[in-house]
mmCIF file with all atom_site columns, C-alpha atoms in Angstrom:
data_model
loop_
_atom_site.group_PDB
_atom_site.id
_atom_site.type_symbol
_atom_site.label_atom_id
_atom_site.label_alt_id
_atom_site.label_comp_id
_atom_site.label_asym_id
_atom_site.label_entity_id
_atom_site.label_seq_id
_atom_site.pdbx_PDB_ins_code
_atom_site.Cartn_x
_atom_site.Cartn_y
_atom_site.Cartn_z
_atom_site.occupancy
_atom_site.B_iso_or_equiv
_atom_site.pdbx_formal_charge
_atom_site.auth_seq_id
_atom_site.auth_comp_id
_atom_site.auth_asym_id
_atom_site.auth_atom_id
_atom_site.pdbx_PDB_model_num
ATOM 1   C CA . UNK A 1 1   ? 119.144 93.355  112.858 1.00 0.00 ? 1   UNK A CA 1
ATOM 2   C CA . UNK A 1 2   ? 116.477 91.764  115.009 1.00 0.00 ? 2   UNK A CA 1
ATOM 3   C CA . UNK A 1 3   ? 117.446 91.054  118.576 1.00 0.00 ? 3   UNK A CA 1
ATOM 4   C CA . UNK A 1 4   ? 115.479 90.439  121.719 1.00 0.00 ? 4   UNK A CA 1
ATOM 5   C CA . UNK A 1 5   ? 116.519 92.630  124.617 1.00 0.00 ? 5   UNK A CA 1
ATOM 6   C CA . UNK A 1 6   ? 113.928 92.594  127.353 1.00 0.00 ? 6   UNK A CA 1
ATOM 7   C CA . UNK A 1 7   ? 115.813 95.179  129.432 1.00 0.00 ? 7   UNK A CA 1
ATOM 8   C CA . UNK A 1 8   ? 115.534 93.197  132.658 1.00 0.00 ? 8   UNK A CA 1
ATOM 9   C CA . UNK A 1 9   ? 116.339 96.167  134.900 1.00 0.00 ? 9   UNK A CA 1
ATOM 10  C CA . UNK A 1 10  ? 113.443 98.112  133.419 1.00 0.00 ? 10  UNK A CA 1
ATOM 11  C CA . UNK A 1 11  ? 111.053 95.189  133.698 1.00 0.00 ? 11  UNK A CA 1
ATOM 12  C CA . UNK A 1 12  ? 111.986 94.611  137.364 1.00 0.00 ? 12  UNK A CA 1
ATOM 13  C CA . UNK A 1 13  ? 111.177 98.176  138.349 1.00 0.00 ? 13  UNK A CA 1
ATOM 14  C CA . UNK A 1 14  ? 108.033 98.683  140.464 1.00 0.00 ? 14  UNK A CA 1
ATOM 15  C CA . UNK A 1 15  ? 106.848 101.288 137.973 1.00 0.00 ? 15  UNK A CA 1
ATOM 16  C CA . UNK A 1 16  ? 106.825 98.756  135.127 1.00 0.00 ? 16  UNK A CA 1
ATOM 17  C CA . UNK A 1 17  ? 104.751 96.256  137.086 1.00 0.00 ? 17  UNK A CA 1
ATOM 18  C CA . UNK A 1 18  ? 102.414 98.790  138.661 1.00 0.00 ? 18  UNK A CA 1
ATOM 19  C CA . UNK A 1 19  ? 101.628 100.684 135.471 1.00 0.00 ? 19  UNK A CA 1
ATOM 20  C CA . UNK A 1 20  ? 102.324 97.812  133.088 1.00 0.00 ? 20  UNK A CA 1
ATOM 21  C CA . UNK A 1 21  ? 99.872  95.477  134.792 1.00 0.00 ? 21  UNK A CA 1
ATOM 22  C CA . UNK A 1 22  ? 97.305  98.273  135.139 1.00 0.00 ? 22  UNK A CA 1
ATOM 23  C CA . UNK A 1 23  ? 97.574  99.035  131.430 1.00 0.00 ? 23  UNK A CA 1
ATOM 24  C CA . UNK A 1 24  ? 97.459  95.363  130.458 1.00 0.00 ? 24  UNK A CA 1
ATOM 25  C CA . UNK A 1 25  ? 94.236  94.966  132.448 1.00 0.00 ? 25  UNK A CA 1
ATOM 26  C CA . UNK A 1 26  ? 92.674  98.150  131.063 1.00 0.00 ? 26  UNK A CA 1
ATOM 27  C CA . UNK A 1 27  ? 93.628  97.175  127.496 1.00 0.00 ? 27  UNK A CA 1
ATOM 28  C CA . UNK A 1 28  ? 92.031  93.760  127.954 1.00 0.00 ? 28  UNK A CA 1
ATOM 29  C CA . UNK A 1 29  ? 88.863  95.447  129.238 1.00 0.00 ? 29  UNK A CA 1
ATOM 30  C CA . UNK A 1 30  ? 88.859  97.771  126.210 1.00 0.00 ? 30  UNK A CA 1
ATOM 31  C CA . UNK A 1 31  ? 89.268  94.844  123.816 1.00 0.00 ? 31  UNK A CA 1
ATOM 32  C CA . UNK A 1 32  ? 86.531  92.883  125.605 1.00 0.00 ? 32  UNK A CA 1
ATOM 33  C CA . UNK A 1 33  ? 84.146  95.855  125.616 1.00 0.00 ? 33  UNK A CA 1
ATOM 34  C CA . UNK A 1 34  ? 84.662  96.599  121.921 1.00 0.00 ? 34  UNK A CA 1
ATOM 35  C CA . UNK A 1 35  ? 84.182  92.885  121.149 1.00 0.00 ? 35  UNK A CA 1
ATOM 36  C CA . UNK A 1 36  ? 80.913  92.856  123.093 1.00 0.00 ? 36  UNK A CA 1
ATOM 37  C CA . UNK A 1 37  ? 79.785  95.953  121.184 1.00 0.00 ? 37  UNK A CA 1
ATOM 38  C CA . UNK A 1 38  ? 80.684  94.131  117.949 1.00 0.00 ? 38  UNK A CA 1
ATOM 39  C CA . UNK A 1 39  ? 83.020  96.896  116.817 1.00 0.00 ? 39  UNK A CA 1
ATOM 40  C CA . UNK A 1 40  ? 85.088  95.756  113.816 1.00 0.00 ? 40  UNK A CA 1
ATOM 41  C CA . UNK A 1 41  ? 88.786  95.239  114.661 1.00 0.00 ? 41  UNK A CA 1
ATOM 42  C CA . UNK A 1 42  ? 87.846  95.272  118.357 1.00 0.00 ? 42  UNK A CA 1
ATOM 43  C CA . UNK A 1 43  ? 91.160  93.839  119.555 1.00 0.00 ? 43  UNK A CA 1
ATOM 44  C CA . UNK A 1 44  ? 92.943  96.724  117.864 1.00 0.00 ? 44  UNK A CA 1
ATOM 45  C CA . UNK A 1 45  ? 90.509  99.594  118.380 1.00 0.00 ? 45  UNK A CA 1
ATOM 46  C CA . UNK A 1 46  ? 89.463  98.796  121.978 1.00 0.00 ? 46  UNK A CA 1
ATOM 47  C CA . UNK A 1 47  ? 92.930  99.093  123.515 1.00 0.00 ? 47  UNK A CA 1
ATOM 48  C CA . UNK A 1 48  ? 93.764  102.000 121.214 1.00 0.00 ? 48  UNK A CA 1
ATOM 49  C CA . UNK A 1 49  ? 90.717  104.046 122.211 1.00 0.00 ? 49  UNK A CA 1
ATOM 50  C CA . UNK A 1 50  ? 91.303  103.281 125.901 1.00 0.00 ? 50  UNK A CA 1
ATOM 51  C CA . UNK A 1 51  ? 94.957  104.324 125.609 1.00 0.00 ? 51  UNK A CA 1
ATOM 52  C CA . UNK A 1 52  ? 93.991  107.540 123.821 1.00 0.00 ? 52  UNK A CA 1
ATOM 53  C CA . UNK A 1 53  ? 91.420  108.299 126.524 1.00 0.00 ? 53  UNK A CA 1
ATOM 54  C CA . UNK A 1 54  ? 93.955  107.694 129.295 1.00 0.00 ? 54  UNK A CA 1
ATOM 55  C CA . UNK A 1 55  ? 96.577  109.849 127.547 1.00 0.00 ? 55  UNK A CA 1
ATOM 56  C CA . UNK A 1 56  ? 94.086  112.671 127.014 1.00 0.00 ? 56  UNK A CA 1
ATOM 57  C CA . UNK A 1 57  ? 93.147  112.598 130.705 1.00 0.00 ? 57  UNK A CA 1
ATOM 58  C CA . UNK A 1 58  ? 96.809  112.752 131.732 1.00 0.00 ? 58  UNK A CA 1
ATOM 59  C CA . UNK A 1 59  ? 97.263  109.196 132.993 1.00 0.00 ? 59  UNK A CA 1
ATOM 60  C CA . UNK A 1 60  ? 100.790 108.246 131.916 1.00 0.00 ? 60  UNK A CA 1
ATOM 61  C CA . UNK A 1 61  ? 101.496 105.162 129.860 1.00 0.00 ? 61  UNK A CA 1
ATOM 62  C CA . UNK A 1 62  ? 104.487 102.989 130.657 1.00 0.00 ? 62  UNK A CA 1
ATOM 63  C CA . UNK A 1 63  ? 107.096 102.932 127.905 1.00 0.00 ? 63  UNK A CA 1
ATOM 64  C CA . UNK A 1 64  ? 107.205 99.644  126.073 1.00 0.00 ? 64  UNK A CA 1
ATOM 65  C CA . UNK A 1 65  ? 110.569 97.943  125.765 1.00 0.00 ? 65  UNK A CA 1
ATOM 66  C CA . UNK A 1 66  ? 111.897 98.117  122.198 1.00 0.00 ? 66  UNK A CA 1
ATOM 67  C CA . UNK A 1 67  ? 111.719 94.331  122.019 1.00 0.00 ? 67  UNK A CA 1
ATOM 68  C CA . UNK A 1 68  ? 107.922 94.477  122.312 1.00 0.00 ? 68  UNK A CA 1
ATOM 69  C CA . UNK A 1 69  ? 107.822 96.564  119.125 1.00 0.00 ? 69  UNK A CA 1
ATOM 70  C CA . UNK A 1 70  ? 110.235 94.141  117.426 1.00 0.00 ? 70  UNK A CA 1
ATOM 71  C CA . UNK A 1 71  ? 108.103 91.168  118.469 1.00 0.00 ? 71  UNK A CA 1
ATOM 72  C CA . UNK A 1 72  ? 104.940 92.914  117.255 1.00 0.00 ? 72  UNK A CA 1
ATOM 73  C CA . UNK A 1 73  ? 106.545 93.388  113.828 1.00 0.00 ? 73  UNK A CA 1
ATOM 74  C CA . UNK A 1 74  ? 107.670 89.761  113.820 1.00 0.00 ? 74  UNK A CA 1
ATOM 75  C CA . UNK A 1 75  ? 104.198 88.425  114.604 1.00 0.00 ? 75  UNK A CA 1
ATOM 76  C CA . UNK A 1 76  ? 102.475 90.744  112.128 1.00 0.00 ? 76  UNK A CA 1
ATOM 77  C CA . UNK A 1 77  ? 104.909 89.565  109.456 1.00 0.00 ? 77  UNK A CA 1
ATOM 78  C CA . UNK A 1 78  ? 104.131 85.941  110.267 1.00 0.00 ? 78  UNK A CA 1
ATOM 79  C CA . UNK A 1 79  ? 100.388 86.670  110.272 1.00 0.00 ? 79  UNK A CA 1
ATOM 80  C CA . UNK A 1 80  ? 100.531 88.375  106.870 1.00 0.00 ? 80  UNK A CA 1
ATOM 81  C CA . UNK A 1 81  ? 102.622 85.521  105.486 1.00 0.00 ? 81  UNK A CA 1
ATOM 82  C CA . UNK A 1 82  ? 100.062 82.990  106.704 1.00 0.00 ? 82  UNK A CA 1
ATOM 83  C CA . UNK A 1 83  ? 97.304  84.873  104.865 1.00 0.00 ? 83  UNK A CA 1
ATOM 84  C CA . UNK A 1 84  ? 98.961  84.201  101.499 1.00 0.00 ? 84  UNK A CA 1
ATOM 85  C CA . UNK A 1 85  ? 97.229  81.110  100.109 1.00 0.00 ? 85  UNK A CA 1
ATOM 86  C CA . UNK A 1 86  ? 97.781  80.904  96.351  1.00 0.00 ? 86  UNK A CA 1
ATOM 87  C CA . UNK A 1 87  ? 95.475  77.884  95.978  1.00 0.00 ? 87  UNK A CA 1
ATOM 88  C CA . UNK A 1 88  ? 92.554  80.023  97.120  1.00 0.00 ? 88  UNK A CA 1
ATOM 89  C CA . UNK A 1 89  ? 93.145  82.463  94.262  1.00 0.00 ? 89  UNK A CA 1
ATOM 90  C CA . UNK A 1 90  ? 93.013  80.308  91.130  1.00 0.00 ? 90  UNK A CA 1
ATOM 91  C CA . UNK A 1 91  ? 92.546  83.269  88.780  1.00 0.00 ? 91  UNK A CA 1
ATOM 92  C CA . UNK A 1 92  ? 95.621  85.147  90.010  1.00 0.00 ? 92  UNK A CA 1
ATOM 93  C CA . UNK A 1 93  ? 97.091  85.294  86.508  1.00 0.00 ? 93  UNK A CA 1
ATOM 94  C CA . UNK A 1 94  ? 93.975  87.059  85.199  1.00 0.00 ? 94  UNK A CA 1
ATOM 95  C CA . UNK A 1 95  ? 94.014  89.726  87.897  1.00 0.00 ? 95  UNK A CA 1
ATOM 96  C CA . UNK A 1 96  ? 97.787  90.221  88.113  1.00 0.00 ? 96  UNK A CA 1
ATOM 97  C CA . UNK A 1 97  ? 97.866  93.120  85.625  1.00 0.00 ? 97  UNK A CA 1
ATOM 98  C CA . UNK A 1 98  ? 95.023  94.915  87.412  1.00 0.00 ? 98  UNK A CA 1
ATOM 99  C CA . UNK A 1 99  ? 96.677  94.264  90.752  1.00 0.00 ? 99  UNK A CA 1
ATOM 100 C CA . UNK A 1 100 ? 100.015 95.693  89.620  1.00 0.00 ? 100 UNK A CA 1
ATOM 101 C CA . UNK A 1 101 ? 98.354  98.760  88.062  1.00 0.00 ? 101 UNK A CA 1
ATOM 102 C CA . UNK A 1 102 ? 96.369  99.332  91.255  1.00 0.00 ? 102 UNK A CA 1
ATOM 103 C CA . UNK A 1 103 ? 99.491  99.020  93.404  1.00 0.00 ? 103 UNK A CA 1
ATOM 104 C CA . UNK A 1 104 ? 101.455 101.462 91.238  1.00 0.00 ? 104 UNK A CA 1
ATOM 105 C CA . UNK A 1 105 ? 98.601  103.985 91.195  1.00 0.00 ? 105 UNK A CA 1
ATOM 106 C CA . UNK A 1 106 ? 98.015  103.750 94.954  1.00 0.00 ? 106 UNK A CA 1
ATOM 107 C CA . UNK A 1 107 ? 101.717 104.138 95.726  1.00 0.00 ? 107 UNK A CA 1
ATOM 108 C CA . UNK A 1 108 ? 102.082 107.103 93.348  1.00 0.00 ? 108 UNK A CA 1
ATOM 109 C CA . UNK A 1 109 ? 98.946  108.712 94.776  1.00 0.00 ? 109 UNK A CA 1
ATOM 110 C CA . UNK A 1 110 ? 100.295 108.096 98.291  1.00 0.00 ? 110 UNK A CA 1
ATOM 111 C CA . UNK A 1 111 ? 103.620 109.697 97.341  1.00 0.00 ? 111 UNK A CA 1
ATOM 112 C CA . UNK A 1 112 ? 101.767 112.713 95.976  1.00 0.00 ? 112 UNK A CA 1
ATOM 113 C CA . UNK A 1 113 ? 99.596  113.053 99.067  1.00 0.00 ? 113 UNK A CA 1
ATOM 114 C CA . UNK A 1 114 ? 102.605 112.494 101.326 1.00 0.00 ? 114 UNK A CA 1
ATOM 115 C CA . UNK A 1 115 ? 104.627 115.135 99.501  1.00 0.00 ? 115 UNK A CA 1
ATOM 116 C CA . UNK A 1 116 ? 101.789 117.643 99.853  1.00 0.00 ? 116 UNK A CA 1
ATOM 117 C CA . UNK A 1 117 ? 101.223 116.745 103.495 1.00 0.00 ? 117 UNK A CA 1
ATOM 118 C CA . UNK A 1 118 ? 104.928 117.111 104.285 1.00 0.00 ? 118 UNK A CA 1
ATOM 119 C CA . UNK A 1 119 ? 105.003 120.618 102.839 1.00 0.00 ? 119 UNK A CA 1
ATOM 120 C CA . UNK A 1 120 ? 101.634 121.713 104.179 1.00 0.00 ? 120 UNK A CA 1
ATOM 121 C CA . UNK A 1 121 ? 102.265 120.643 107.781 1.00 0.00 ? 121 UNK A CA 1
ATOM 122 C CA . UNK A 1 122 ? 106.071 120.596 107.926 1.00 0.00 ? 122 UNK A CA 1
ATOM 123 C CA . UNK A 1 123 ? 106.272 116.866 108.550 1.00 0.00 ? 123 UNK A CA 1
ATOM 124 C CA . UNK A 1 124 ? 109.174 114.650 107.576 1.00 0.00 ? 124 UNK A CA 1
ATOM 125 C CA . UNK A 1 125 ? 108.681 112.902 104.244 1.00 0.00 ? 125 UNK A CA 1
ATOM 126 C CA . UNK A 1 126 ? 108.766 109.507 105.952 1.00 0.00 ? 126 UNK A CA 1
ATOM 127 C CA . UNK A 1 127 ? 106.045 110.467 108.414 1.00 0.00 ? 127 UNK A CA 1
ATOM 128 C CA . UNK A 1 128 ? 103.910 112.066 105.713 1.00 0.00 ? 128 UNK A CA 1
ATOM 129 C CA . UNK A 1 129 ? 104.316 109.164 103.296 1.00 0.00 ? 129 UNK A CA 1
ATOM 130 C CA . UNK A 1 130 ? 103.490 106.540 105.922 1.00 0.00 ? 130 UNK A CA 1
ATOM 131 C CA . UNK A 1 131 ? 100.495 108.629 107.007 1.00 0.00 ? 131 UNK A CA 1
ATOM 132 C CA . UNK A 1 132 ? 99.031  108.507 103.504 1.00 0.00 ? 132 UNK A CA 1
ATOM 133 C CA . UNK A 1 133 ? 100.219 105.014 102.553 1.00 0.00 ? 133 UNK A CA 1
ATOM 134 C CA . UNK A 1 134 ? 97.501  102.498 101.683 1.00 0.00 ? 134 UNK A CA 1
ATOM 135 C CA . UNK A 1 135 ? 98.595  100.025 104.326 1.00 0.00 ? 135 UNK A CA 1
ATOM 136 C CA . UNK A 1 136 ? 97.329  98.804  107.638 1.00 0.00 ? 136 UNK A CA 1
ATOM 137 C CA . UNK A 1 137 ? 97.421  101.154 110.597 1.00 0.00 ? 137 UNK A CA 1
ATOM 138 C CA . UNK A 1 138 ? 99.452  98.796  112.758 1.00 0.00 ? 138 UNK A CA 1
ATOM 139 C CA . UNK A 1 139 ? 101.920 98.041  109.992 1.00 0.00 ? 139 UNK A CA 1
ATOM 140 C CA . UNK A 1 140 ? 102.398 101.723 109.111 1.00 0.00 ? 140 UNK A CA 1
ATOM 141 C CA . UNK A 1 141 ? 102.734 102.701 112.786 1.00 0.00 ? 141 UNK A CA 1
ATOM 142 C CA . UNK A 1 142 ? 105.355 100.024 113.396 1.00 0.00 ? 142 UNK A CA 1
ATOM 143 C CA . UNK A 1 143 ? 107.176 101.032 110.226 1.00 0.00 ? 143 UNK A CA 1
ATOM 144 C CA . UNK A 1 144 ? 107.187 104.642 111.435 1.00 0.00 ? 144 UNK A CA 1
ATOM 145 C CA . UNK A 1 145 ? 108.826 103.531 114.686 1.00 0.00 ? 145 UNK A CA 1
ATOM 146 C CA . UNK A 1 146 ? 111.366 101.453 112.766 1.00 0.00 ? 146 UNK A CA 1
ATOM 147 C CA . UNK A 1 147 ? 112.381 104.298 110.408 1.00 0.00 ? 147 UNK A CA 1
ATOM 148 C CA . UNK A 1 148 ? 112.324 107.083 112.991 1.00 0.00 ? 148 UNK A CA 1
ATOM 149 C CA . UNK A 1 149 ? 109.068 108.670 111.844 1.00 0.00 ? 149 UNK A CA 1
ATOM 150 C CA . UNK A 1 150 ? 106.438 110.188 114.106 1.00 0.00 ? 150 UNK A CA 1
ATOM 151 C CA . UNK A 1 151 ? 104.296 107.160 114.947 1.00 0.00 ? 151 UNK A CA 1
ATOM 152 C CA . UNK A 1 152 ? 101.618 109.271 116.652 1.00 0.00 ? 152 UNK A CA 1
ATOM 153 C CA . UNK A 1 153 ? 101.026 111.283 113.464 1.00 0.00 ? 153 UNK A CA 1
ATOM 154 C CA . UNK A 1 154 ? 101.091 108.181 111.271 1.00 0.00 ? 154 UNK A CA 1
ATOM 155 C CA . UNK A 1 155 ? 98.673  106.215 113.441 1.00 0.00 ? 155 UNK A CA 1
ATOM 156 C CA . UNK A 1 156 ? 96.373  109.237 113.774 1.00 0.00 ? 156 UNK A CA 1
ATOM 157 C CA . UNK A 1 157 ? 96.031  109.548 110.002 1.00 0.00 ? 157 UNK A CA 1
ATOM 158 C CA . UNK A 1 158 ? 95.734  105.802 109.560 1.00 0.00 ? 158 UNK A CA 1
ATOM 159 C CA . UNK A 1 159 ? 93.174  105.565 112.391 1.00 0.00 ? 159 UNK A CA 1
ATOM 160 C CA . UNK A 1 160 ? 91.031  108.262 110.792 1.00 0.00 ? 160 UNK A CA 1
ATOM 161 C CA . UNK A 1 161 ? 91.185  106.421 107.454 1.00 0.00 ? 161 UNK A CA 1
ATOM 162 C CA . UNK A 1 162 ? 90.315  103.126 109.145 1.00 0.00 ? 162 UNK A CA 1
ATOM 163 C CA . UNK A 1 163 ? 87.380  104.633 111.040 1.00 0.00 ? 163 UNK A CA 1
ATOM 164 C CA . UNK A 1 164 ? 85.999  106.207 107.865 1.00 0.00 ? 164 UNK A CA 1
ATOM 165 C CA . UNK A 1 165 ? 86.223  102.841 106.128 1.00 0.00 ? 165 UNK A CA 1
ATOM 166 C CA . UNK A 1 166 ? 84.717  100.897 109.042 1.00 0.00 ? 166 UNK A CA 1
ATOM 167 C CA . UNK A 1 167 ? 81.920  103.364 109.773 1.00 0.00 ? 167 UNK A CA 1
ATOM 168 C CA . UNK A 1 168 ? 81.027  104.941 106.423 1.00 0.00 ? 168 UNK A CA 1
ATOM 169 C CA . UNK A 1 169 ? 81.783  102.394 103.708 1.00 0.00 ? 169 UNK A CA 1
ATOM 170 C CA . UNK A 1 170 ? 79.198  99.839  104.950 1.00 0.00 ? 170 UNK A CA 1
ATOM 171 C CA . UNK A 1 171 ? 76.566  102.593 105.025 1.00 0.00 ? 171 UNK A CA 1
ATOM 172 C CA . UNK A 1 172 ? 77.529  103.634 101.495 1.00 0.00 ? 172 UNK A CA 1
ATOM 173 C CA . UNK A 1 173 ? 77.249  100.070 100.196 1.00 0.00 ? 173 UNK A CA 1
ATOM 174 C CA . UNK A 1 174 ? 73.910  99.600  101.943 1.00 0.00 ? 174 UNK A CA 1
ATOM 175 C CA . UNK A 1 175 ? 72.633  102.788 100.299 1.00 0.00 ? 175 UNK A CA 1
ATOM 176 C CA . UNK A 1 176 ? 74.094  101.765 96.923  1.00 0.00 ? 176 UNK A CA 1
ATOM 177 C CA . UNK A 1 177 ? 72.528  98.308  97.122  1.00 0.00 ? 177 UNK A CA 1
ATOM 178 C CA . UNK A 1 178 ? 69.151  99.715  98.104  1.00 0.00 ? 178 UNK A CA 1
ATOM 179 C CA . UNK A 1 179 ? 69.239  102.335 95.347  1.00 0.00 ? 179 UNK A CA 1
ATOM 180 C CA . UNK A 1 180 ? 70.234  100.002 92.523  1.00 0.00 ? 180 UNK A CA 1
ATOM 181 C CA . UNK A 1 181 ? 68.518  96.778  93.573  1.00 0.00 ? 181 UNK A CA 1
ATOM 182 C CA . UNK A 1 182 ? 65.608  95.402  91.594  1.00 0.00 ? 182 UNK A CA 1
ATOM 183 C CA . UNK A 1 183 ? 63.198  96.082  94.450  1.00 0.00 ? 183 UNK A CA 1
#
């Protein structure tokens, strides 16, 4: 059940404010920098890359209160719900069969990859499945936290997939367009 518990004792500690405010500032700088560089998904990737860099260099991150994770899931759910606009998809009946077939195939393929990944690297099935699931990185990472999976493994796999899509797919389509255009 969803409940908001801001853990007031934790939030009043000097450590939370010192490191929490430092991290909030650094994350904002990362988001701003990635936005200025016109990196796709800058508000997601900027803070993530900065956090990874700080973790790799040994600078500790403050633990987020559980309620922050709950609120993140809540807002992502609202955001996804707001994206559903049936009036903007007038041919939904025509594509429904293809959509359902695609969903079933992607989920089955994800299960297969997850099963193999779990056995190959001795991961839990939940972690492996969420790592290979065709979902958003944030959504899969939050789901991993919610179900007790290893969120660092899940987000690592999802981040790699996202980076491949962001960096390589546009180049592939540019090449494909150039190769098969009437020029």
